[in-house]
Short mmCIF file of C-alpha atoms in Angstrom, two decimals:
data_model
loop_
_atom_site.label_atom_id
_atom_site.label_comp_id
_atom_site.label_asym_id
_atom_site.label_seq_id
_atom_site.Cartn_x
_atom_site.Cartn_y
_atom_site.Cartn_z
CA UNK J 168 -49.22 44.98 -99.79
CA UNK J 169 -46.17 42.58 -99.33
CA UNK J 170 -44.59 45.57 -97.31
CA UNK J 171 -47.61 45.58 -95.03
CA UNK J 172 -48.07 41.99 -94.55
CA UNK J 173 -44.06 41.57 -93.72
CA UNK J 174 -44.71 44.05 -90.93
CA UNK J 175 -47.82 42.55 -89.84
CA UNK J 176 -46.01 39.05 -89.35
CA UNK J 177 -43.10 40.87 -87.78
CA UNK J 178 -45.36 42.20 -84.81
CA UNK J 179 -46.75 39.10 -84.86
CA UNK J 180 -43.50 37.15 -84.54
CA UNK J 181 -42.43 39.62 -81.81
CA UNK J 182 -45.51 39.62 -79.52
CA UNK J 183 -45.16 35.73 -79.55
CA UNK J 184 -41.94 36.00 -78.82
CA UNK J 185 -42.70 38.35 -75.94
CA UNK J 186 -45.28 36.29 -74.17
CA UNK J 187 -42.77 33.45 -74.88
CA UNK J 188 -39.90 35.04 -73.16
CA UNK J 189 -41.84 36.17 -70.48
CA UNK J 190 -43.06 32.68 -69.37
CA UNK J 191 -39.76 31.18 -70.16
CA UNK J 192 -38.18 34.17 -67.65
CA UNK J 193 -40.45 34.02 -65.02
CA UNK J 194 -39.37 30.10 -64.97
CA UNK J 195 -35.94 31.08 -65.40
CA UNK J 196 -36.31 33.61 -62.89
CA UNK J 197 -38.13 31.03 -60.86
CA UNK J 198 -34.48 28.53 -60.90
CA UNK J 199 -32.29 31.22 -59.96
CA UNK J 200 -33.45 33.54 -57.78
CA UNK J 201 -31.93 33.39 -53.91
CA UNK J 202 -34.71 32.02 -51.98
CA UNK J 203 -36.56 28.44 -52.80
CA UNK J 204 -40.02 30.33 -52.77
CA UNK J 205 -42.32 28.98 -55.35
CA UNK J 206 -45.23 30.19 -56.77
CA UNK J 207 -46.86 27.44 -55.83
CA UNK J 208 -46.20 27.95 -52.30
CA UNK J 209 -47.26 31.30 -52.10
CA UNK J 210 -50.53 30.31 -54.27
CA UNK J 211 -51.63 27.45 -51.51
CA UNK J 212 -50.79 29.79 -48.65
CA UNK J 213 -53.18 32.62 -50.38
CA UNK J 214 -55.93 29.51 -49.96
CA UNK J 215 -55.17 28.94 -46.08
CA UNK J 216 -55.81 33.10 -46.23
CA UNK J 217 -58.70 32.96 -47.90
CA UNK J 218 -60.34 29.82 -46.07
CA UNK J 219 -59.95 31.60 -42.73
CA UNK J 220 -61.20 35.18 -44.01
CA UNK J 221 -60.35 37.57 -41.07
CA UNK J 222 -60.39 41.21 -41.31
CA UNK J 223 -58.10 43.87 -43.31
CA UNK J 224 -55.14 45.35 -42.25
CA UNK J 225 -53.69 48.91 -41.98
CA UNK J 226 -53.71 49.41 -45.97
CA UNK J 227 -57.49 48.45 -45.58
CA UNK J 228 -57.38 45.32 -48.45
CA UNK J 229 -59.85 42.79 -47.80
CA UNK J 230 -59.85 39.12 -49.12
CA UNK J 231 -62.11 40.28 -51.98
CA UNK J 232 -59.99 43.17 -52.22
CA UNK J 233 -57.14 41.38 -52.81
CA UNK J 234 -58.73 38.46 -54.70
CA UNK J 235 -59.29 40.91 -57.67
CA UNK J 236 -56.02 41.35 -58.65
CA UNK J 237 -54.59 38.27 -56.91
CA UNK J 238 -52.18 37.20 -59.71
CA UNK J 239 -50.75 40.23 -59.99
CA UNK J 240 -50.38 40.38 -55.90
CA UNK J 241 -49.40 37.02 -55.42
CA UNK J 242 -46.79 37.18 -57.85
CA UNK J 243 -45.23 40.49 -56.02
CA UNK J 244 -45.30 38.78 -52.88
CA UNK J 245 -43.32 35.32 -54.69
CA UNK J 246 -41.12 37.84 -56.14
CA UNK J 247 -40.20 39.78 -53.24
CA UNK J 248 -40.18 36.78 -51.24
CA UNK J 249 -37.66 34.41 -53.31
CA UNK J 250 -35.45 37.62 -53.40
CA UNK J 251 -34.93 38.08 -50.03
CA UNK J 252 -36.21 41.77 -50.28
CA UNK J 253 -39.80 41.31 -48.91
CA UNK J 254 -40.33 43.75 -46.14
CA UNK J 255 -43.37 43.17 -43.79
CA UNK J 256 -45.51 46.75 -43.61
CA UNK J 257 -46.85 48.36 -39.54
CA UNK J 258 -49.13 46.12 -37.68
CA UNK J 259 -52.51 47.56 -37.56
CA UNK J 260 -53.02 47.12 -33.53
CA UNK J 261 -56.65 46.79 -31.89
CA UNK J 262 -57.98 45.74 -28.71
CA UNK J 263 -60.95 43.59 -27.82
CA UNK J 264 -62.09 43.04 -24.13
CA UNK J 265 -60.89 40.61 -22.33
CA UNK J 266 -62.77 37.97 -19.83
CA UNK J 267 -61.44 40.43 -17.07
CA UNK J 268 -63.17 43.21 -18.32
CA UNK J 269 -59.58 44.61 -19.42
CA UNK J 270 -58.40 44.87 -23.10
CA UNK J 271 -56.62 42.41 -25.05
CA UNK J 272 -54.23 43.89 -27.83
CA UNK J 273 -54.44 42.10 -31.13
CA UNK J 274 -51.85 42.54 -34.34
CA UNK J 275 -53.82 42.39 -37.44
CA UNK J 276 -51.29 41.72 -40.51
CA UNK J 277 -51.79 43.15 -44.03
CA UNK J 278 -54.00 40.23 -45.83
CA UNK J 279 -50.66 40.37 -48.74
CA UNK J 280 -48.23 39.54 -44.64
CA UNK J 281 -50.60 36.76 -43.40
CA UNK J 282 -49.85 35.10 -46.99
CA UNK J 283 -46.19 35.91 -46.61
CA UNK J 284 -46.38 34.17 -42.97
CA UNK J 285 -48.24 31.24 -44.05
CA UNK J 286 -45.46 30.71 -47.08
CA UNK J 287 -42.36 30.62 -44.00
CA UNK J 288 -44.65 28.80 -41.44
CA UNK J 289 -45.65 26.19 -43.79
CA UNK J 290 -42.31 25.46 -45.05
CA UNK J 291 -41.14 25.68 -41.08
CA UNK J 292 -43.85 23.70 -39.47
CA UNK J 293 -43.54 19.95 -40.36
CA UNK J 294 -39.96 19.59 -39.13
CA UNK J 295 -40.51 22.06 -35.93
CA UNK J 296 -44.09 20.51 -34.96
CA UNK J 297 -42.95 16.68 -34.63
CA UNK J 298 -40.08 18.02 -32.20
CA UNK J 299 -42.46 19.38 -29.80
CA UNK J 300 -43.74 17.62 -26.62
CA UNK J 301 -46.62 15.15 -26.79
CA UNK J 302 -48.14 17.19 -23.80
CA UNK J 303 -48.08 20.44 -25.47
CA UNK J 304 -51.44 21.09 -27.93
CA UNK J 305 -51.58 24.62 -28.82
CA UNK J 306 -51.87 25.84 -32.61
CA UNK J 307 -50.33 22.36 -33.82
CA UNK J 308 -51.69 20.13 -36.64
CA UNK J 309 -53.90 17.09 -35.79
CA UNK J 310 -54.09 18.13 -31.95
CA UNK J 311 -57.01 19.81 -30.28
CA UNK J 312 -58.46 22.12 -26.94
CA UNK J 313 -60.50 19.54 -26.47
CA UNK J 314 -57.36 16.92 -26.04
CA UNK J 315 -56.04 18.91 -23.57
CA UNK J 316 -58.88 19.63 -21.86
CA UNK J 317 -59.16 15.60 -21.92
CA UNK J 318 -55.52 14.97 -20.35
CA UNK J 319 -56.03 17.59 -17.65
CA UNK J 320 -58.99 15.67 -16.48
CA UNK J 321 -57.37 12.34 -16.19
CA UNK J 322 -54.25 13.84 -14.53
CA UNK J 323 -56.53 15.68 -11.80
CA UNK J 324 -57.78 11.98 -11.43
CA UNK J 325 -54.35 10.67 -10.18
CA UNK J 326 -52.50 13.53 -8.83
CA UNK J 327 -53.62 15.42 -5.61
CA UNK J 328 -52.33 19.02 -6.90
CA UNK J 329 -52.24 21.18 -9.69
CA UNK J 330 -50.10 24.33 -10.11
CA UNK J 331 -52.09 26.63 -12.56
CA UNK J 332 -49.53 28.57 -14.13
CA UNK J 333 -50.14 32.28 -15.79
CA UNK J 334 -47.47 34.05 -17.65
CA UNK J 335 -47.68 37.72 -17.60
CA UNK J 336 -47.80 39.31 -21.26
CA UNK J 337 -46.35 36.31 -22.96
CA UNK J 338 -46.57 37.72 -26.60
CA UNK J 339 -44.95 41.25 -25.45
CA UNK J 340 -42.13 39.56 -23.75
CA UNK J 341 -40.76 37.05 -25.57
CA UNK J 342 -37.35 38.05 -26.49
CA UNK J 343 -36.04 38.28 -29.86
CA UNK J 344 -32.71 36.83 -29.47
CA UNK J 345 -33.45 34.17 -27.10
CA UNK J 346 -36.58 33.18 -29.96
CA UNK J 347 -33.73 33.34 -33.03
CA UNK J 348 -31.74 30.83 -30.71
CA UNK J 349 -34.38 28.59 -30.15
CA UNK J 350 -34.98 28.35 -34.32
CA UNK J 351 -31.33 28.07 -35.34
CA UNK J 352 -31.69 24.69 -33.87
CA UNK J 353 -34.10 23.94 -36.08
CA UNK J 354 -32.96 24.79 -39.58
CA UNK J 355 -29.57 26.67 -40.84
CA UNK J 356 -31.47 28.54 -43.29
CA UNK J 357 -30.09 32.03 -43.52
CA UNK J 358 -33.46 33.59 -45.52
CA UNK J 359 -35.56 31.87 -43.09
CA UNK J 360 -34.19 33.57 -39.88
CA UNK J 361 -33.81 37.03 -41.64
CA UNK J 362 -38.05 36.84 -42.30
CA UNK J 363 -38.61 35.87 -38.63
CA UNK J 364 -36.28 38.26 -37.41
CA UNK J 365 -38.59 40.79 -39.91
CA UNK J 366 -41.49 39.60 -38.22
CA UNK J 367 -40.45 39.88 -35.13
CA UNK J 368 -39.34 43.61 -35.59
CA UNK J 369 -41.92 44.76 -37.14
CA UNK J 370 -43.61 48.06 -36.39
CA UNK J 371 -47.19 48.75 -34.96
CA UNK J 372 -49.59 51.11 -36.17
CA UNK J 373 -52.21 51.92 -33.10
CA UNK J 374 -55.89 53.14 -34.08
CA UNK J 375 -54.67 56.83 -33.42
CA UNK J 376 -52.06 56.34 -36.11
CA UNK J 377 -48.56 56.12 -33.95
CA UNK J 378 -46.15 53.88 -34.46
CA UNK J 379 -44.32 51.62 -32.01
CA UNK J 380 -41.27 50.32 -32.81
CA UNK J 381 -40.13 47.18 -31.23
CA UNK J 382 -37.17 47.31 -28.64
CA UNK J 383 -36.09 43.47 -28.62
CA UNK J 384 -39.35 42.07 -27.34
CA UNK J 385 -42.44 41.01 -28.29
CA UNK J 386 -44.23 39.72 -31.24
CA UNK J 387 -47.95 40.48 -32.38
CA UNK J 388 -51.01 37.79 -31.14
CA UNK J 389 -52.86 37.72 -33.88
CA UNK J 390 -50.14 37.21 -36.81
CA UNK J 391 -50.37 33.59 -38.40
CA UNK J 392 -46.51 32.63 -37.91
CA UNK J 393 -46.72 33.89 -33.79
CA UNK J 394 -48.38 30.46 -32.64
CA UNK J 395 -45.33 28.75 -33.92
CA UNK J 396 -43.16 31.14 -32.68
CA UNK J 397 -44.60 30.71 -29.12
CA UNK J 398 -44.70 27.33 -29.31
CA UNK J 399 -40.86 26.85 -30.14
CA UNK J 400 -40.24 29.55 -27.63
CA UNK J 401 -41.80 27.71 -24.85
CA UNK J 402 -41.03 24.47 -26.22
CA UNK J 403 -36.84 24.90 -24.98
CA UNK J 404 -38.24 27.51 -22.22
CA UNK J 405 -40.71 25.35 -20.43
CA UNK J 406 -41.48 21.86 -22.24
CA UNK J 407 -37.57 20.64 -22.10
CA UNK J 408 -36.50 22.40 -19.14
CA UNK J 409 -39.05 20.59 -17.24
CA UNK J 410 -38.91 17.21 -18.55
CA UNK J 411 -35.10 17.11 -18.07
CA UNK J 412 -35.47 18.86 -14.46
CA UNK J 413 -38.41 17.00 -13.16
CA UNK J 414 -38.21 13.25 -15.55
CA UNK J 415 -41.25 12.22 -13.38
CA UNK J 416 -43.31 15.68 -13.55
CA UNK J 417 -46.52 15.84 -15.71
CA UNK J 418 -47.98 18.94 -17.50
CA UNK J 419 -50.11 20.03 -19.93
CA UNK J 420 -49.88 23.24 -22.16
CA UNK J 421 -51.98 25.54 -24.97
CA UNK J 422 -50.02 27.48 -25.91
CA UNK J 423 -49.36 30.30 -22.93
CA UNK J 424 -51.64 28.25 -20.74
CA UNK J 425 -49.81 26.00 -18.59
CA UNK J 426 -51.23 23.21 -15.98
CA UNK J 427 -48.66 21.27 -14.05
CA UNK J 428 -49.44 18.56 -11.70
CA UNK J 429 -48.07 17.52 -8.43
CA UNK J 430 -48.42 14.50 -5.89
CA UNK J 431 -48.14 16.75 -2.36
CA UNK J 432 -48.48 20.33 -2.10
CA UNK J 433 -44.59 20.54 -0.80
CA UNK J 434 -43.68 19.23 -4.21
CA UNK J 435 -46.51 22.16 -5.89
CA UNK J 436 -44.70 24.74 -3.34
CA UNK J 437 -41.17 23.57 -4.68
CA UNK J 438 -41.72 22.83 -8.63
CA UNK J 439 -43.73 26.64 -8.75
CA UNK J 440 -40.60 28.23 -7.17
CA UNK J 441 -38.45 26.24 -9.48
CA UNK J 442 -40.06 27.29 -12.55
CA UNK J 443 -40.59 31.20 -11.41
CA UNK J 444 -36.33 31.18 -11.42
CA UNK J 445 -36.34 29.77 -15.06
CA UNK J 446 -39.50 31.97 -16.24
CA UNK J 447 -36.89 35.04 -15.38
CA UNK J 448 -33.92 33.29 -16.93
CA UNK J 449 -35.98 32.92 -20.24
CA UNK J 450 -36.73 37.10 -19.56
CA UNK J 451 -40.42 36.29 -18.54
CA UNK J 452 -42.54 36.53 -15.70
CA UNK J 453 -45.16 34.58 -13.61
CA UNK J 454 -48.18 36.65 -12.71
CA UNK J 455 -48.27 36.65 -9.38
CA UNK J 456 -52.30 36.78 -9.21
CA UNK J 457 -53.09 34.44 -11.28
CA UNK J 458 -50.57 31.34 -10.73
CA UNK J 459 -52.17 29.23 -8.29
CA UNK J 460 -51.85 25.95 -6.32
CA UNK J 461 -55.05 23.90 -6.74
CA UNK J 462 -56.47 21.23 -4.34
CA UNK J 463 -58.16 18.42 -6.39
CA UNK J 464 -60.74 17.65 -3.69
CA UNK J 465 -62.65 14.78 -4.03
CA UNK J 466 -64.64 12.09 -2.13
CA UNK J 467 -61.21 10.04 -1.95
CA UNK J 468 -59.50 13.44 -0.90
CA UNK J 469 -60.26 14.64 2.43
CA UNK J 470 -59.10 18.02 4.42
CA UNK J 471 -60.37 21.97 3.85
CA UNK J 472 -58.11 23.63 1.24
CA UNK J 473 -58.71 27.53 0.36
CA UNK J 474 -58.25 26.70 -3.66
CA UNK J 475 -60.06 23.84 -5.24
CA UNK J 476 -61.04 25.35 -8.53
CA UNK J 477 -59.09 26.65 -11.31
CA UNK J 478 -60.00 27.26 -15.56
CA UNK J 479 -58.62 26.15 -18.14
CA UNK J 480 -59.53 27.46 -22.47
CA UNK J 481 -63.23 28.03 -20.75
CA UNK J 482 -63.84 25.41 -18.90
CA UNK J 483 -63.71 25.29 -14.91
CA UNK J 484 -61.90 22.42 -13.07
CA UNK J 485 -63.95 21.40 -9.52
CA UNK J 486 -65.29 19.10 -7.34
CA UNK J 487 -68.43 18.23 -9.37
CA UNK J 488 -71.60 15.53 -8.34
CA UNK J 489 -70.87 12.56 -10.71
CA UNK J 490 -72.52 9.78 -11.78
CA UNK J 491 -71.08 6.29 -11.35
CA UNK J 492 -71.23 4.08 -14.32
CA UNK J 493 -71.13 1.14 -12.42
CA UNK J 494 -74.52 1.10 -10.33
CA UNK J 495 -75.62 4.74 -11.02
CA UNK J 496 -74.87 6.20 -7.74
CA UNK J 497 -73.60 9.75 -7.13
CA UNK J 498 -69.81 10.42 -5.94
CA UNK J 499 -68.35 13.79 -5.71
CA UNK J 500 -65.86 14.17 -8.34
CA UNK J 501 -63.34 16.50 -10.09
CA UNK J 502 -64.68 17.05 -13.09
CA UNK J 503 -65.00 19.88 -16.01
CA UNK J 504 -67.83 21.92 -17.29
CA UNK J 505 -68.11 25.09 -18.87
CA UNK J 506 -66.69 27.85 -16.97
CA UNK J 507 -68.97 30.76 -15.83
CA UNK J 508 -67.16 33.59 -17.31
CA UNK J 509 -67.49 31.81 -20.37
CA UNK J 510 -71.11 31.03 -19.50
CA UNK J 511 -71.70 34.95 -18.91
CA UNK J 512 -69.58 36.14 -22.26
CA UNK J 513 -72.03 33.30 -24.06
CA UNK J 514 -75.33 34.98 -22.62
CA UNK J 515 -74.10 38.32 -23.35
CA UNK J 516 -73.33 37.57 -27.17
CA UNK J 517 -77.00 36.36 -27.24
CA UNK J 518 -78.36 39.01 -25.62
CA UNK J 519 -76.26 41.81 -27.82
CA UNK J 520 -78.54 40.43 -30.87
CA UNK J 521 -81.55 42.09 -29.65
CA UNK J 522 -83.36 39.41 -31.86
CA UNK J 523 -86.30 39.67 -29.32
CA UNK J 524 -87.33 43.17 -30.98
CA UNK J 525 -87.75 41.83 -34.69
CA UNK J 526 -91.61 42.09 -34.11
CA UNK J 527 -91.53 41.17 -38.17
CA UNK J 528 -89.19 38.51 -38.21
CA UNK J 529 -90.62 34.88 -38.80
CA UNK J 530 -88.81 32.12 -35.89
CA UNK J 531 -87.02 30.64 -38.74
CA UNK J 532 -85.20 33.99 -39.30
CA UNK J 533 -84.35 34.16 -36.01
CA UNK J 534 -83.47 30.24 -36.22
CA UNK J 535 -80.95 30.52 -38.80
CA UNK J 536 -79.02 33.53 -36.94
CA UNK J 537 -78.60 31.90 -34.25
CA UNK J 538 -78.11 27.60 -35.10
CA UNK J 539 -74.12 28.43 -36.35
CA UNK J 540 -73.22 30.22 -33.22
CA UNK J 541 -75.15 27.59 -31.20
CA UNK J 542 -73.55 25.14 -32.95
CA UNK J 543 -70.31 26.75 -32.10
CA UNK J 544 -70.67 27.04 -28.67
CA UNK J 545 -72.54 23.13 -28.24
CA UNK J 546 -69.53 21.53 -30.49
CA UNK J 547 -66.72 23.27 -27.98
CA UNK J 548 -68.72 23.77 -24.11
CA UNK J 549 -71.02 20.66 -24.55
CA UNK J 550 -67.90 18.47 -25.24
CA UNK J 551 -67.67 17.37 -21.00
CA UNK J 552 -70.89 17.77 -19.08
CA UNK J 553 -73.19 19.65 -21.70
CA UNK J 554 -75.89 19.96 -18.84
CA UNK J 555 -73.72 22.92 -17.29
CA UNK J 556 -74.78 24.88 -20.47
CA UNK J 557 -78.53 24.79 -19.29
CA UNK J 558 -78.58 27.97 -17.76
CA UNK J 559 -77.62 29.12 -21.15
CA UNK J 560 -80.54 27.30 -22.89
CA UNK J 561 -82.88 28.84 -20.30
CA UNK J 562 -81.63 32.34 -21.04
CA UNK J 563 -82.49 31.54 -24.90
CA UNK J 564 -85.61 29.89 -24.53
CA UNK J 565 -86.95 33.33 -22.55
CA UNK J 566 -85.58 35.84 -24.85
CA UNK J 567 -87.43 33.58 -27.49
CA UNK J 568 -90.50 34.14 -25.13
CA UNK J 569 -89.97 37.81 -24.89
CA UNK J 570 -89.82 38.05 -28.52
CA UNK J 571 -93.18 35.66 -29.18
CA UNK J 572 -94.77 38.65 -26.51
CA UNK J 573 -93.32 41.46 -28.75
CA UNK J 574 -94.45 39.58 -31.93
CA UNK J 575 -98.09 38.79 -31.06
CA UNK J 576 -99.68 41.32 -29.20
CA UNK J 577 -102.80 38.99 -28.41
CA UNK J 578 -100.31 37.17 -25.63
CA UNK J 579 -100.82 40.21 -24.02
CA UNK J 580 -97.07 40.32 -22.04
CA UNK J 581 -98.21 37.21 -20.40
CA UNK J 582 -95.59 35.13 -20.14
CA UNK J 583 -97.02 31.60 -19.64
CA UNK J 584 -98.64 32.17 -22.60
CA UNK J 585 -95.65 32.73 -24.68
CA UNK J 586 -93.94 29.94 -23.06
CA UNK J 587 -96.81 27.43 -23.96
CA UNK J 588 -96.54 28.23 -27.93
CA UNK J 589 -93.09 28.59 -28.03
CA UNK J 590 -93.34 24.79 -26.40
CA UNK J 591 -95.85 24.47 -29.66
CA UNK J 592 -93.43 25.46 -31.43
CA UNK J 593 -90.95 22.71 -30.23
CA UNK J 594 -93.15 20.17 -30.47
CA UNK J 595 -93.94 20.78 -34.23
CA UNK J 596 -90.22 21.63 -34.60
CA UNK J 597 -87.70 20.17 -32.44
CA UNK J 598 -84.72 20.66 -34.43
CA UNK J 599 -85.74 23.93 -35.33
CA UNK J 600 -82.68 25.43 -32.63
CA UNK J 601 -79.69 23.56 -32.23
CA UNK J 602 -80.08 23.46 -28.12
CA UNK J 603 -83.68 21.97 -28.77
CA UNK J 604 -82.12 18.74 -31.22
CA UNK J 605 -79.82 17.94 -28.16
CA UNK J 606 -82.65 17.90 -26.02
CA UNK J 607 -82.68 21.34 -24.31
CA UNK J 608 -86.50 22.21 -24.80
CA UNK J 609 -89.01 24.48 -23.59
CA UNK J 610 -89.94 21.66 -21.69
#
C-alpha cells in the first residue's frame, strides 16, 4: 500500500512537473529565440484574420477550419516565425472579371500566411505609414477613398488640367530588389527583410495546379502585407520623386491610381513625359491607353477639348449642372458622381439575384437580402451627388414590380398595378429598403 501510494505521488510529482516545465519553456523559449515574435502578436493578428473572413487558400482551411485547432496553429506559426524558419506555402491564384470585361488575377494566401503577414505588417506599419505623403491614401490607417475622392475635387476646382495616370500591371512588375531597397531605409532588421523577401518570392499555384515561380518581379494583389509593399514602393518611386522634381506640383494617389494636376496643358504635356522616363527607371510602365490628359471644363473654362472626363475608385470626374448655394441658381460645374461602369456592375449584381422569381418569398425576405448590399453601395456611391444613383433605384424598384407580378397572379402582368402596391407598400413601410429611407421611392 505504501509502495503504491509512493508511486502514485511520484507520477503525480512528475506530471506537475511536466506541465510546469513546459510553461516555464515555452516562456523561456519565448526570451531566447532569434526573432522578437510574440505570441501575443501572432494572437491579435489571427483577430484582424478572423474580423475580415475571406476565403481559403490552396490547403483549403477556412477561418472555422482553422479556429478549431487555433492554439495549436497559432503557436506553430509563433514558433516558426520567432525562429526565422517560417516558410510561406504556393499562392492559390484566381481571377475575377474586371470592369473591362478582362480578368483580374488575385493571390489568395493560406488563412495560417495572411496571419503570418499581418504579424510583419503590423510590426512594419506604424513607423513606414507616418513617412508617407499626406497626398497618398491607399490601404493606410485613419485615411479613406472617400478623402481622396474629396481632394481630387477641390484640386479640379483650381487647376485647369489633370493627367490621369495608369500603370500597366503594377503588382506583376514591381521589382524585388528595387522594393528591398526602398525598406532597408526603413528598418535594419535582418528577419524582417528575409520574410518580405519570402513573400515576395513566393510561388503560385494556378486553378489547373501549375506552379509559377517568380523571376524577380511581382508580388500577389490580394496578400495582406502587398498594400504596404506598394505603397513604400511608390512612395520613393512616385510620391518623392515628384515632390522634389516638381516642389509646386499637386497629386493625389490610391494606391496604383494616380491623378496629377496641372495649370496649362504644356505643363500636363511636359510633367506626363517626365514621369513616363522615371516609371521605366523604377522598371515600370505607363499604359499607353489609359493615361490621359483631362480638360476640367467648366463655365469659367472656355474652348472645345477632346477629353473632359476621366474616373477615379468608381466615380466619374465631369462637367456636371450644379447648384449654387448662394441664390440657388444652376452653373455648370466639375463635379463627381458615380461612374457608369460602376453604375452597370451595381445593376448587374442586383439583377444576378434573380430575387424577382421567389414567387414564395415574403418582401421582408427579399428586404433583408438586399438592405446590407444597399447599404454598401449608398455609404460609398451616395457619398458626392447620391441623385446619380437613381437610375439604380429605378432598376430596383421594377425588378421589385416584376416580382409583386410573379407573386400575385391577380395583378395579372399589369404593371401599373404592381407599381401602385409596391407604392402601398412604401407608404406603410418607408424604411423597409435602404434606397426608400433616403428618399428614393416608388414615387
Amino acid at each position: 500500500m505504501f509502495l503504491e501510494t509512493r508511486k502514485e505521488r511520484r507520477v503525480q510529482v512528475i506530471q506537475v512537473y511536466n506541465v510546469l516545465t513546459t510553461h516555464q519553456g515555452r516562456i523561456k523559449m519565448e526570451e531566447t529565440k532569434s526573432v522578437p515574435i510574440t505570441r501575443q502578436m501572432v494572437r491579435e493578428a489571427f483577430r484582424k484574420v478572423k474580423s475580415k473572413k475571406g476565403s481559403a487558400g490552396i490547403d483549403g482551411q477556412s477561418i472555422e477550419g482553422f479556429e478549431e485547432e487555433s492554439e495549436d496553429n497559432l503557436y506553430k506559426i509563433w514558433n516558426r516565425l520567432s525562429s526565422g524558419s517560417y516558410f510561406p506555402p504556393h499562392v492559390k491564384e484566381v481571377e475575377i472579371p474586371k470592369r473591362d470585361g478582362k480578368l483580374r488575377k488575385l493571390g489568395i494566401p493560406t488563412i495560417g500566411d495572411r496571419i503570418a503577414q499581418t504579424v510583419i505588417k503590423d510590426y512594419l506599419e506604424p513607423g513606414i505609414d507616418k513617412k508617407f505623403h499626406n497626398s497618398s491614401y491607399g490601404y493606410r490607417p485613419q485615411r479613406s477613398a472617400h478623402g481622396a475622392l474629396e481632394e481630387v475635387r477641390k484640386n479640379c476646382w483650381h487647376y485647369d488640367w489633370v493627367i490621369d495616370l495608369d500603370i500597366k500591371g503594377f503588382f506583376d512588375n514591381i521589382d524585388h530588389e528595387l522594393m528591398l531597397k526602398a525598406l532597408t531605409r526603413h528598418t535594419d532588421q535582418k528577419w524582417v527583410k528575409m520574410y518580405v523577401r519570402r513573400w515576395l518570392e513566393a510561388s503560385i499555384e494556378k486553378e489547373n495546379g501549375e506552379i509559377i515561380r517568380k523571376e524577380g518581379k511581382g508580388t500577389p494583389q490580394g496578400g495582406v502585407i502587398s498594400p504596404l509593399l506598394a505603397n513604400l514602393f511608390l512612395h520613393y518611386a512616385f510620391d518623392m520623386w515628384i515632390t522634389l522634381k516638381y516642389p509646386q506640383q499637386k497629386f493625389v494617389r490610391y494606391a496604383d491610381d494616380i491623378v496629377v494636376f496641372a495649370r496649362t496643358k504644356e505643363e500636363a504635356t511636359q510633367v506626363l513625359e517626365t514621369i513616363q522616363q522615371r516609371m521605366l527607371e523604377c522598371k515600370l510602365e505607363i499604359h499607353p491607353d489609359k493615361t490621359k490628359i483631362v480638360y476640367c471644363k467648366d463655365y469659367r473654362r472656355g474652348g472645345k477639348h477632346k477629353v473632359v472626363s476621366f474616373d477615379f475608385l468608381g466615380y466619374t470626374y465631369q462637367p456636371r449642372p450644379t447648384r449654387s448655394k448662394r441664390d440657388g441658381k444652376f452653373f455648370l460645374g466639375f463635379d463627381c458622381g458615380i461612374s457608369r461602369k460602376a453604375r452597370k456592375k451595381i445593376i448587374a449584381e442586383i439583377r444576378s439575384t434573380k430575387f424577382h422569381r421567389w414567387s414564395t418569398a415574403e418582401v421582408k425576405d427579399i428586404a433583408e437580402m438586399l438592405n446590407p448590399r444597399l447599404r454598401g453601395w449608398i455609404n460609398y456611391y451616395g457619398k458626392f451627388r447620391t441623385r446619380e444613383m437613381r437610375g439604380v433605384f429605378r432598376c430596383l424598384n421594377k425588378r421589385l414590380v416584376k416580382w409583386l407580378l410573379n407573386r400575385y397572379k391577380s395583378l395579372k402582368n399589369r404593371v401599373k398595378d404592381g407599381y401602385y402596391m409596391l407604392s402601398k407598400i412604401c407608404l406603410q413601410q418607408p424604411k423597409l429598403f435602404a434606397h426608400w429611407a433616403i428618399g428614393y421611392n416608388v414615387s
